[in-house]
mmCIF file of C-alpha atoms and ligand atoms in Angstrom:
data_model
loop_
_atom_site.group_PDB
_atom_site.id
_atom_site.type_symbol
_atom_site.label_atom_id
_atom_site.label_comp_id
_atom_site.label_asym_id
_atom_site.label_seq_id
_atom_site.Cartn_x
_atom_site.Cartn_y
_atom_site.Cartn_z
ATOM 1 C CA MET O 100 -32.832 -44.643 78.304
ATOM 2 C CA SER O 101 -33.888 -41.604 80.230
ATOM 3 C CA GLU O 102 -36.907 -39.446 79.487
ATOM 4 C CA ASN O 103 -35.805 -36.454 81.507
ATOM 5 C CA ILE O 104 -33.171 -35.395 79.002
ATOM 6 C CA ILE O 105 -35.461 -32.840 77.388
ATOM 7 C CA PRO O 106 -36.359 -31.013 80.642
ATOM 8 C CA ASP O 107 -32.651 -31.149 81.581
ATOM 9 C CA ILE O 108 -31.758 -29.424 78.320
ATOM 10 C CA SER O 109 -34.498 -26.802 78.707
ATOM 11 C CA LEU O 110 -33.384 -25.996 82.248
ATOM 12 C CA ARG O 111 -29.756 -25.624 81.275
ATOM 13 C CA VAL O 112 -30.606 -23.545 78.199
ATOM 14 C CA ALA O 113 -32.740 -21.235 80.371
ATOM 15 C CA GLU O 114 -29.946 -20.939 82.913
ATOM 16 C CA LEU O 115 -27.321 -20.020 80.293
ATOM 17 C CA TYR O 116 -29.540 -17.453 78.582
ATOM 18 C CA CYS O 117 -30.331 -15.978 81.967
ATOM 19 C CA LEU O 118 -26.594 -15.500 82.627
ATOM 20 C CA ALA O 119 -26.092 -13.940 79.187
ATOM 21 C CA GLU O 120 -29.078 -11.614 79.551
ATOM 22 C CA ARG O 121 -28.002 -10.461 82.997
ATOM 23 C CA HIS O 122 -24.503 -9.789 81.730
ATOM 24 C CA PHE O 123 -25.339 -7.996 78.475
ATOM 25 C CA LEU O 124 -28.662 -6.466 79.636
ATOM 26 C CA LYS O 125 -30.271 -7.632 76.428
ATOM 27 C CA ARG O 126 -32.929 -10.200 75.469
ATOM 28 C CA PHE O 127 -31.777 -13.052 73.249
ATOM 29 C CA PRO O 128 -34.219 -15.109 71.185
ATOM 30 C CA ARG O 129 -34.192 -18.740 72.356
ATOM 31 C CA PRO O 130 -32.934 -21.232 69.792
ATOM 32 C CA ALA O 131 -34.790 -24.111 68.197
ATOM 33 C CA ILE O 132 -33.296 -27.379 69.420
ATOM 34 C CA LYS O 133 -32.979 -30.647 67.524
ATOM 35 C CA LEU O 134 -31.572 -33.836 68.974
ATOM 36 C CA ASP O 135 -30.650 -35.211 65.589
ATOM 37 C CA LEU O 136 -26.850 -35.293 65.517
ATOM 38 C CA ARG O 137 -25.247 -38.694 65.175
ATOM 39 C CA GLY O 138 -21.725 -40.024 65.313
ATOM 40 C CA GLU O 139 -18.885 -38.103 66.853
ATOM 41 C CA THR O 140 -20.144 -34.530 66.575
ATOM 42 C CA ALA O 141 -21.273 -33.475 70.045
ATOM 43 C CA GLY O 142 -23.164 -30.340 69.083
ATOM 44 C CA GLN O 143 -23.617 -27.728 66.385
ATOM 45 C CA ALA O 144 -24.769 -24.128 66.551
ATOM 46 C CA TRP O 145 -26.441 -22.810 63.384
ATOM 47 C CA THR O 146 -26.121 -19.127 64.058
ATOM 48 C CA GLU O 147 -28.186 -17.757 61.142
ATOM 49 C CA LYS O 148 -31.070 -20.122 61.892
ATOM 50 C CA ASN O 149 -30.621 -19.767 65.664
ATOM 51 C CA LEU O 150 -30.688 -23.552 65.813
ATOM 52 C CA LEU O 151 -28.915 -25.962 68.153
ATOM 53 C CA ARG O 152 -28.316 -29.492 66.965
ATOM 54 C CA LEU O 153 -27.412 -31.892 69.757
ATOM 55 C CA ASN O 154 -26.272 -35.504 69.900
ATOM 56 C CA SER O 155 -28.687 -37.398 72.155
ATOM 57 C CA GLN O 156 -26.423 -40.441 72.383
ATOM 58 C CA LEU O 157 -23.432 -38.453 73.659
ATOM 59 C CA LEU O 158 -25.773 -36.450 75.871
ATOM 60 C CA LYS O 159 -27.094 -39.621 77.510
ATOM 61 C CA GLU O 160 -23.642 -41.074 78.019
ATOM 62 C CA ASN O 161 -21.968 -37.902 79.296
ATOM 63 C CA ARG O 162 -24.955 -36.096 80.754
ATOM 64 C CA ASP O 163 -23.330 -33.831 83.360
ATOM 65 C CA HIS O 164 -20.378 -32.841 81.238
ATOM 66 C CA TYR O 165 -22.525 -32.406 78.149
ATOM 67 C CA LEU O 166 -25.055 -30.150 79.885
ATOM 68 C CA LYS O 167 -22.339 -28.110 81.551
ATOM 69 C CA HIS O 168 -19.761 -27.760 78.791
ATOM 70 C CA THR O 169 -21.069 -28.781 75.365
ATOM 71 C CA LEU O 170 -24.369 -26.952 75.676
ATOM 72 C CA SER O 171 -22.559 -23.825 76.912
ATOM 73 C CA HIS O 172 -20.040 -24.053 74.076
ATOM 74 C CA GLU O 173 -22.816 -24.069 71.468
ATOM 75 C CA ILE O 174 -24.972 -21.432 73.129
ATOM 76 C CA ALA O 175 -21.924 -19.161 73.400
ATOM 77 C CA HIS O 176 -21.754 -19.329 69.576
ATOM 78 C CA LEU O 177 -25.400 -18.261 69.277
ATOM 79 C CA VAL O 178 -25.038 -15.452 71.806
ATOM 80 C CA ALA O 179 -21.791 -14.221 70.196
ATOM 81 C CA HIS O 180 -23.552 -14.134 66.840
ATOM 82 C CA GLN O 181 -26.509 -12.196 68.268
ATOM 83 C CA LEU O 182 -24.127 -9.668 69.767
ATOM 84 C CA PHE O 183 -21.408 -9.328 67.180
ATOM 85 C CA GLY O 184 -22.802 -10.652 63.893
ATOM 86 C CA ARG O 185 -21.192 -12.913 61.389
ATOM 87 C CA ARG O 186 -17.774 -11.332 61.031
ATOM 88 C CA ILE O 187 -16.274 -12.764 64.213
ATOM 89 C CA LYS O 188 -14.159 -15.921 64.305
ATOM 90 C CA PRO O 189 -16.079 -18.947 65.629
ATOM 91 C CA HIS O 190 -13.795 -19.476 68.624
ATOM 92 C CA GLY O 191 -12.383 -15.969 68.738
ATOM 93 C CA GLN O 192 -12.199 -13.573 71.661
ATOM 94 C CA GLU O 193 -15.951 -12.794 71.655
ATOM 95 C CA TRP O 194 -16.861 -16.462 72.048
ATOM 96 C CA GLN O 195 -14.072 -16.995 74.606
ATOM 97 C CA PHE O 196 -15.290 -14.019 76.606
ATOM 98 C CA ILE O 197 -18.799 -15.463 76.844
ATOM 99 C CA MET O 198 -17.480 -18.871 77.872
ATOM 100 C CA GLU O 199 -15.074 -17.577 80.498
ATOM 101 C CA GLU O 200 -16.546 -14.353 81.834
ATOM 102 C CA VAL O 201 -20.272 -14.908 81.359
ATOM 103 C CA PHE O 202 -20.630 -18.693 81.744
ATOM 104 C CA ASN O 203 -17.584 -19.003 84.010
ATOM 105 C CA LEU O 204 -16.270 -22.047 82.115
ATOM 106 C CA PRO O 205 -13.037 -22.922 80.329
ATOM 107 C CA ALA O 206 -13.152 -22.008 76.622
ATOM 108 C CA ASN O 207 -12.415 -25.439 75.183
ATOM 109 C CA ARG O 208 -12.957 -25.938 71.482
ATOM 110 C CA THR O 209 -13.460 -29.661 71.373
ATOM 111 C CA HIS O 210 -14.949 -32.465 73.395
ATOM 112 C CA SER O 211 -13.306 -35.739 74.324
ATOM 113 C CA TYR O 212 -16.172 -38.170 74.704
ATOM 114 C CA ASP O 213 -15.914 -41.864 74.111
ATOM 115 C CA THR O 214 -17.820 -42.129 70.861
ATOM 116 C CA SER O 215 -17.751 -45.906 70.442
ATOM 117 C CA ARG O 216 -21.469 -46.272 71.201
ATOM 118 C CA ALA O 217 -22.405 -43.181 69.247
ATOM 119 C CA ARG O 218 -20.783 -44.796 66.242
ATOM 120 C CA SER O 219 -23.060 -47.796 66.662
ATOM 121 C CA VAL O 220 -26.015 -45.512 65.912
ATOM 122 C CA GLN O 221 -24.783 -45.590 62.336
ATOM 123 C CA ARG O 222 -26.263 -49.109 62.488
ATOM 124 C CA PRO O 223 -29.882 -48.140 63.053
ATOM 125 C CA TYR O 224 -31.499 -51.443 61.986
ATOM 126 C CA LEU O 225 -32.164 -53.627 64.996
ATOM 127 C CA TYR O 226 -32.358 -57.386 64.616
ATOM 128 C CA GLN O 227 -33.265 -60.161 67.009
ATOM 129 C CA CYS O 228 -31.783 -63.634 67.448
ATOM 130 C CA ARG O 229 -32.551 -66.191 70.175
ATOM 131 C CA CYS O 230 -30.284 -64.692 72.815
ATOM 132 C CA PRO O 231 -32.482 -63.242 75.590
ATOM 133 C CA GLU O 232 -33.039 -59.484 75.394
ATOM 134 C CA ARG O 233 -30.468 -58.986 72.718
ATOM 135 C CA LEU O 234 -30.857 -56.615 69.791
ATOM 136 C CA ILE O 235 -28.189 -56.639 67.126
ATOM 137 C CA PRO O 236 -27.690 -53.383 65.206
ATOM 138 C CA LEU O 237 -26.991 -53.663 61.485
ATOM 139 C CA THR O 238 -25.915 -51.080 58.933
ATOM 140 C CA SER O 239 -28.233 -50.058 56.113
ATOM 141 C CA ILE O 240 -26.064 -52.046 53.673
ATOM 142 C CA ARG O 241 -26.589 -55.266 55.620
ATOM 143 C CA HIS O 242 -30.233 -54.440 56.193
ATOM 144 C CA ASN O 243 -30.816 -54.024 52.443
ATOM 145 C CA ARG O 244 -29.035 -57.305 51.729
ATOM 146 C CA SER O 245 -31.146 -59.021 54.349
ATOM 147 C CA ARG O 246 -34.332 -57.609 52.745
ATOM 148 C CA LYS O 247 -33.159 -59.183 49.491
ATOM 149 C CA GLY O 248 -32.724 -62.580 51.115
ATOM 150 C CA ALA O 249 -29.254 -62.611 52.684
ATOM 151 C CA VAL O 250 -29.272 -64.433 56.034
ATOM 152 C CA TYR O 251 -27.123 -63.235 58.911
ATOM 153 C CA LEU O 252 -26.532 -65.450 61.938
ATOM 154 C CA CYS O 253 -25.958 -64.435 65.542
ATOM 155 C CA THR O 254 -22.362 -65.194 66.459
ATOM 156 C CA SER O 255 -23.476 -66.503 69.885
ATOM 157 C CA CYS O 256 -26.670 -68.529 69.389
ATOM 158 C CA LYS O 257 -26.257 -69.053 65.611
ATOM 159 C CA ALA O 258 -29.940 -68.250 65.032
ATOM 160 C CA PRO O 259 -30.799 -66.267 61.891
ATOM 161 C CA LEU O 260 -31.345 -62.593 62.635
ATOM 162 C CA LYS O 261 -34.872 -61.241 62.303
ATOM 163 C CA PHE O 262 -35.599 -57.582 61.663
ATOM 164 C CA VAL O 263 -37.349 -55.880 64.605
ATOM 165 C CA ARG O 264 -37.368 -52.129 64.027
ATOM 166 C CA LYS O 265 -35.403 -49.122 62.951
ATOM 167 C CA GLU O 266 -34.053 -46.862 65.660
ATOM 168 C CA GLN O 267 -35.595 -43.411 65.301
ATOM 169 C CA PRO O 268 -33.739 -40.255 66.197
ATOM 170 C CA GLU O 269 -35.556 -38.187 68.797
ATOM 171 C CA ILE O 270 -36.224 -34.721 67.584
ATOM 172 C CA ILE O 271 -37.605 -31.922 69.646
ATOM 173 C CA GLN O 272 -38.378 -28.569 68.175
ATOM 174 C CA GLN O 273 -38.906 -25.426 70.192
ATOM 175 C CA ASN O 274 -40.314 -22.218 68.904
ATOM 176 C CA LEU O 275 -38.056 -19.212 68.679
HETATM 177 ZN ZN1 ZN S 113 -17.440 -24.248 68.655
HETATM 178 ZN ZN1 ZN S 114 -27.996 -64.799 69.577
#
């Protein structure tokens, strides 16, 4: 796990806003950023709140592509909203213009990351067996059953699983 994700995000966000401000000769308020998305959604732009929600798992696994494309995709939504208000289509010509002409990137609507590991974050309860350095993620359903006495065994070492900790989402919050 890498700690320099947050500075990487801040740098890229600064770079993109710099491009937008140079192009439109206008100051844009910086968004609040939360790294709290899970599962297969790569990013979300909440235009009214000026909030970016990012998926730290997909960011870690696809760092370069995520910083270049996904972050730009979402920031283009925020910038388009600041410029044109709420009546534009989400991926309409205003958004496409920012992607292509301002950020100099292809205006792709969706991502194509491998989300197999991101899905495993839906099993946030980490258990230990006797296998060295192994943590086994369980769903909340299994975790609750285990709390009530159900015993789950490791499929490799056959030891009963012991609860270690719950994985916490990392959340960073920036001021507007
Ligand atoms: Zn979009
Ligand atoms: Zn084991």
